[in-house]
Coordinates of C-alpha atoms in Angstrom, one line a residue:
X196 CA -2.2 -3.5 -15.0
X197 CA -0.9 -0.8 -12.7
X198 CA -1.2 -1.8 -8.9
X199 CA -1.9 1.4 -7.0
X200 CA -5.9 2.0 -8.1
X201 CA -9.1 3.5 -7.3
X202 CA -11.8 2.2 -5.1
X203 CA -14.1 2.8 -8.4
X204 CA -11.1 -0.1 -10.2
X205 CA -11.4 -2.4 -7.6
X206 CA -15.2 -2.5 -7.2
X207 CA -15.5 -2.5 -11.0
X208 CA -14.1 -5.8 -11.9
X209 CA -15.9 -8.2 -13.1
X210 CA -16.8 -11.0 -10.2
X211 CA -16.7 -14.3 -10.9
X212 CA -20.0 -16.8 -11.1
X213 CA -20.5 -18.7 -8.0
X214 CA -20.8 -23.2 -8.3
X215 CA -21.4 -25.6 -5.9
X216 CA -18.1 -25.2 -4.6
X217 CA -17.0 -22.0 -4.9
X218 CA -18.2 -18.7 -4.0
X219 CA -16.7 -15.6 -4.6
X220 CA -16.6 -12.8 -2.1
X221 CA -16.6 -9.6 -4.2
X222 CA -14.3 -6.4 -3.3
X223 CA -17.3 -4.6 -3.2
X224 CA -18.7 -6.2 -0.2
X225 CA -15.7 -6.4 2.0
X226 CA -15.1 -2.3 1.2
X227 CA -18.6 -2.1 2.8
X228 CA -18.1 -3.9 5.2
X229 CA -15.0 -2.9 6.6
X230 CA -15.9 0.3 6.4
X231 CA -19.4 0.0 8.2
X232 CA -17.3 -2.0 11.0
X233 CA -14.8 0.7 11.5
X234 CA -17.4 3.5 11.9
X235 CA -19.3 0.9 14.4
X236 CA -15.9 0.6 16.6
X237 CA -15.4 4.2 16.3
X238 CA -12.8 4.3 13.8
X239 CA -12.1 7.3 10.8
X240 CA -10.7 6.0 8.2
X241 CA -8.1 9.1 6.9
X242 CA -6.2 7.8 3.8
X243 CA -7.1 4.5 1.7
X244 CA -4.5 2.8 -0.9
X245 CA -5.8 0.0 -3.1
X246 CA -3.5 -2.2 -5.4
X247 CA -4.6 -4.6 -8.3
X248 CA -2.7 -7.3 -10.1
X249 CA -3.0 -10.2 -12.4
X250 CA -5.8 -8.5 -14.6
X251 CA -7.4 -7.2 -11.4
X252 CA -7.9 -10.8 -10.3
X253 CA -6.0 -9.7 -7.0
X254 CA -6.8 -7.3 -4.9
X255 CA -5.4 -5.5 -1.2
X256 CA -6.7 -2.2 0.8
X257 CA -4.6 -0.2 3.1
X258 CA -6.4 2.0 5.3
X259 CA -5.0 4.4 7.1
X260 CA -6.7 5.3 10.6
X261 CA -6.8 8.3 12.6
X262 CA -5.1 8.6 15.0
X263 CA -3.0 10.3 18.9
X264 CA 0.4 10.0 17.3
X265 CA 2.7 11.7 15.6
X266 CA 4.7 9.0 14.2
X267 CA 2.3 6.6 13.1
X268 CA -1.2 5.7 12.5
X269 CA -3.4 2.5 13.2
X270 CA -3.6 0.4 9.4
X271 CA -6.3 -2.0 8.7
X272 CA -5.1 -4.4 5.9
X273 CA -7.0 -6.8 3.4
X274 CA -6.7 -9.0 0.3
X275 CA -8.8 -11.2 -1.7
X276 CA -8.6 -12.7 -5.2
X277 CA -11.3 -14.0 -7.8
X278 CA -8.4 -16.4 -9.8
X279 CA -8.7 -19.0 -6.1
X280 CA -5.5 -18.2 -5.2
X281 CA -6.1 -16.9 -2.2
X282 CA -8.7 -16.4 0.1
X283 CA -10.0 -13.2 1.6
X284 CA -7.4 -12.2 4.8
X285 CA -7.7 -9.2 7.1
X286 CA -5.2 -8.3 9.9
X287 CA -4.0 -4.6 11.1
X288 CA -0.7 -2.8 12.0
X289 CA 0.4 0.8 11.5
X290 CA 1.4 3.3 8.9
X291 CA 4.5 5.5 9.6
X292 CA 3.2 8.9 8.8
X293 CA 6.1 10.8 7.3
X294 CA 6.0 8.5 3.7
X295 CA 3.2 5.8 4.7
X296 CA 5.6 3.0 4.8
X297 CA 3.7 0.2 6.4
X298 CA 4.4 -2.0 9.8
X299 CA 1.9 -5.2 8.6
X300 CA 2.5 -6.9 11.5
X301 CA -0.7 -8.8 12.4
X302 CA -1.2 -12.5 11.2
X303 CA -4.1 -12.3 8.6
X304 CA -7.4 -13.8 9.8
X305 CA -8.2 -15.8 6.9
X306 CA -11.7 -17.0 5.4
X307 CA -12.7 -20.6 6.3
X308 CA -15.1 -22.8 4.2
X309 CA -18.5 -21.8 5.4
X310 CA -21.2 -23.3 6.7
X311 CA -24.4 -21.0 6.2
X312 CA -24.1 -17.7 4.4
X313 CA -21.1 -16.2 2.9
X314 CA -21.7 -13.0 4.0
X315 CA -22.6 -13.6 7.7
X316 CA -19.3 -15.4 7.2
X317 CA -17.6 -12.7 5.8
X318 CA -19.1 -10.2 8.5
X319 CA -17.9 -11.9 10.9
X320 CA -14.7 -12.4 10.1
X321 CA -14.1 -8.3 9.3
X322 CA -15.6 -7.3 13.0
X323 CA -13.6 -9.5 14.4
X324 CA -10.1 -8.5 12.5
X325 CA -11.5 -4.7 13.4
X326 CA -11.9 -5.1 16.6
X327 CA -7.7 -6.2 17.2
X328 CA -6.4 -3.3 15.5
X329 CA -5.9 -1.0 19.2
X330 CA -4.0 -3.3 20.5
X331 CA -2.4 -4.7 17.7
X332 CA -0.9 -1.2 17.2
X333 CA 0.0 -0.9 20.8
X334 CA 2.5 -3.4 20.3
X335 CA 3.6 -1.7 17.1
X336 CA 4.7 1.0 18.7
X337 CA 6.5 -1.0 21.5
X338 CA 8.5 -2.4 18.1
X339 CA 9.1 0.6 17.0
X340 CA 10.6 1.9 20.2
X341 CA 12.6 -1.7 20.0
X342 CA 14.1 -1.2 16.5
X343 CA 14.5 2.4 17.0
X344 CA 17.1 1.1 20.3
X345 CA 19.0 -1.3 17.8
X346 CA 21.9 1.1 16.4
X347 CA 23.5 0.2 13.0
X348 CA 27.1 0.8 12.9
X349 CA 28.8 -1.8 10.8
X350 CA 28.1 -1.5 7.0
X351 CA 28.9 -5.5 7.1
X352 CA 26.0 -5.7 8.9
X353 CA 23.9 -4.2 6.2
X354 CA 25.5 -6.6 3.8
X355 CA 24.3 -9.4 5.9
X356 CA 20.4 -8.1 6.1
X357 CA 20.0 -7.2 2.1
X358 CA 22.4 -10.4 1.0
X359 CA 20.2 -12.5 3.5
X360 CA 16.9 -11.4 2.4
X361 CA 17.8 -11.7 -1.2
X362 CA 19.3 -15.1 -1.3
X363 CA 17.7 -17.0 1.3
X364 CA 14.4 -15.6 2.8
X365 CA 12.8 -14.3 -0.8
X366 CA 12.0 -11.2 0.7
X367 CA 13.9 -8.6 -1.7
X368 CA 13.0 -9.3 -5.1
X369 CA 15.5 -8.1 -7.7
X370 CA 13.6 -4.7 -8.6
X371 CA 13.0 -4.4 -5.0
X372 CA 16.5 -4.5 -4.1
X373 CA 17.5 -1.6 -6.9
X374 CA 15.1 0.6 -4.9
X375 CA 16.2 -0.1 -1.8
X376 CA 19.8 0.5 -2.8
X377 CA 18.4 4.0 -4.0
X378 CA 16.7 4.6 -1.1
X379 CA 19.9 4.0 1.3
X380 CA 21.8 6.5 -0.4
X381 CA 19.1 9.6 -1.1
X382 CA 19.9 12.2 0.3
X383 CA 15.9 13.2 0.9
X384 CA 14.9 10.2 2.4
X385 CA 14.4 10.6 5.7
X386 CA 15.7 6.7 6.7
X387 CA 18.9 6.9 4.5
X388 CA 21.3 5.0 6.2
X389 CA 24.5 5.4 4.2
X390 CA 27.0 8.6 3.1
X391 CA 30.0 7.8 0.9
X392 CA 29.8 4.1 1.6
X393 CA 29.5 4.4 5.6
X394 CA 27.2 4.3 7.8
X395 CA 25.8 7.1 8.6
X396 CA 26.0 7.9 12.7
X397 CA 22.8 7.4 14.9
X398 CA 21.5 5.1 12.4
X399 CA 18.9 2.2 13.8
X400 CA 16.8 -0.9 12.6
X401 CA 14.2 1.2 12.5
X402 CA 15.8 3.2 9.5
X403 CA 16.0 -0.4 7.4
X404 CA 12.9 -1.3 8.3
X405 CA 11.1 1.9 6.6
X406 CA 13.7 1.9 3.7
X407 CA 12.6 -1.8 3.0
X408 CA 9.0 -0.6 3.1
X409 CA 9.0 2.0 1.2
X410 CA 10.8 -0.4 -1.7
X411 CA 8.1 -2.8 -1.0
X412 CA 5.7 -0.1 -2.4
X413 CA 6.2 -1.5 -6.0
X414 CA 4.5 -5.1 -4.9
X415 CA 2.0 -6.2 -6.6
X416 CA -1.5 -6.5 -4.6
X417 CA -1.2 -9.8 -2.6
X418 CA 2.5 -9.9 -2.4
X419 CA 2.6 -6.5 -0.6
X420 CA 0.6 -8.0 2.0
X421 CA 2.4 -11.3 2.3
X422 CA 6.0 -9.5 1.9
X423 CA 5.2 -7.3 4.9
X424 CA 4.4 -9.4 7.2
X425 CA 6.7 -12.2 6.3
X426 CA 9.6 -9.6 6.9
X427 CA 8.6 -8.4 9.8
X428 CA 8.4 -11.4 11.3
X429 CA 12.2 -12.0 10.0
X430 CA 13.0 -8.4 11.4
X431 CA 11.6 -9.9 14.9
X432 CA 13.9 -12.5 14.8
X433 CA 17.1 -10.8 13.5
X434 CA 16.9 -8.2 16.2
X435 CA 15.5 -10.5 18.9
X436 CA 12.4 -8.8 18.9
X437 CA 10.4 -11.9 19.4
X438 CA 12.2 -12.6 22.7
X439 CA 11.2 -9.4 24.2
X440 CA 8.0 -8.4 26.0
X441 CA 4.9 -6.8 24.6
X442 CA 1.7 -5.1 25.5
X443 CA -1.0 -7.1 26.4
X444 CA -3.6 -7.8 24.3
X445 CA -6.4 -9.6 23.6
X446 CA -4.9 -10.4 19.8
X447 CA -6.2 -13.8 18.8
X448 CA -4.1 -16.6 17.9
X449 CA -3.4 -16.7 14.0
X450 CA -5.0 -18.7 11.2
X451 CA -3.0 -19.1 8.5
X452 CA -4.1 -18.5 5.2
X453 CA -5.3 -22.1 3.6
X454 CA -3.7 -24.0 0.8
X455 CA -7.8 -25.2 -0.2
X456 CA -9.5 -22.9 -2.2
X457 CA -12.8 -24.1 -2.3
X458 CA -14.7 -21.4 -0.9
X459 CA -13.8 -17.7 -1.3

């Protein structure tokens, strides 16, 4: 199945019976939903991306919010599955505006087993994801700035990163890492970093960072979700991101997504 879709494919597949010990929480719903929430916190959704994979068993949203900046834009994220393999997760981060690469940088706020109904559950959960997304994108664009300050002059260096994330961390998947050899070296993208083998001058983290995400594009539903976040959190750390200050926020402490799936 193709992975970029419509919201007409996503709220069109089939969802599964419920049992005593598992309930599913349809697509359908959580599009309402988080839609609702975000006109209620006085959000406009501007741009919306769905993905499907494993026979539309797994599904992710990307909405794009409007918003004061030039550069980027506010992104509400979600996933959920019907096969159990993963419950449904929310979190938020930004959108650069120039080829909607994505900044998932938010842990995802993941469905717990209920107790009482699903969908007050599920409500609950959504509002509260919504309501981080401000300051969640705050500190995106304090990383941005960050990145943007962490010049790339060494083509070792960029040896190290794309050897590193393809032998070690599982972040650059074989396909992946054709695309984002492509992508270094195109002379219309905006992030290339390389000319004739060398670095190109004035070149930053930032520019890696958007050529990864834009190779990440090709992931399938879930995986583009999980894939984002898991390398910015590695992009943190390589640059020493996670040492340096950030806006304060009211962001709540992560839950991570459950290795039960009893309830969905």
């Amino acid at each position: 199945m193709k992975h970029t879709v419509t919201e007409m494919d996503v709220i069109s597949v089939p969802v599964p019976s419920s049992t005593d010990s598992y309930s599913a929480v349809s697509n359908h719903l959580i599009i309402e939903l988080v839609k609702e929430h975000a006109r209620r916190l006085d959000f406009e959704i501007s741009e919306t991306i769905y993905r499907l994979s494993r026979n539309g068993n797994q599904m992710s949203g990307l909405y794009k919010l409007t918003t004061e900046d030039n550069e980027m834009s506010m992104m509400l994220g979600f996933f959920n599955s019907y096969d159990k393999s993963r419950r449904l997760g929310i979190g938020s981060g930004a959108l650069v505006n120039i080829c909607t690469n994505g900044m998932i940088m938010a842990e995802f706020k993941a469905l717990r087993k209920h107790s009482g109904k699903l969908k007050d559950e599920v409500d609950y959960l959504i509002y509260n994801a919504i309501r981080q997304v401000r300051p969640q994108f705050q500190e995106a664009q304090q990383q941005k700035l960050f990145f943007q300050d962490k010049p790339i002059t060494d083509i070792r260096a960029v040896h190290e990163l794309v050897g590193e994330m393809f032998l070690t961390e599982d972040l650059l998947p074989a396909f992946q890492l054709t695309a984002l050899q492509k992508g270094m070296v195109d002379p219309d993208n905006h992030f290339r970093i390389l000319d004739n083998k060398e670095i190109i001058e004035g070149k930053t983290a930032w520019d890696y960072y958007n050529l990864v995400t834009e190779a990440y594009k090709s992931s399938p539903a879930i995986d583009f979700v999980d894939r984002h976040v898991r390398f910015h959190k590695y992009m943190k750390t390589k640059f020493g991101a996670a040492d340096e200050p950030t806006t304060e926020s009211t962001v709540e402490p992560a839950i991570v997504v459950p290795e039960v799936y009893d309830v969905f």
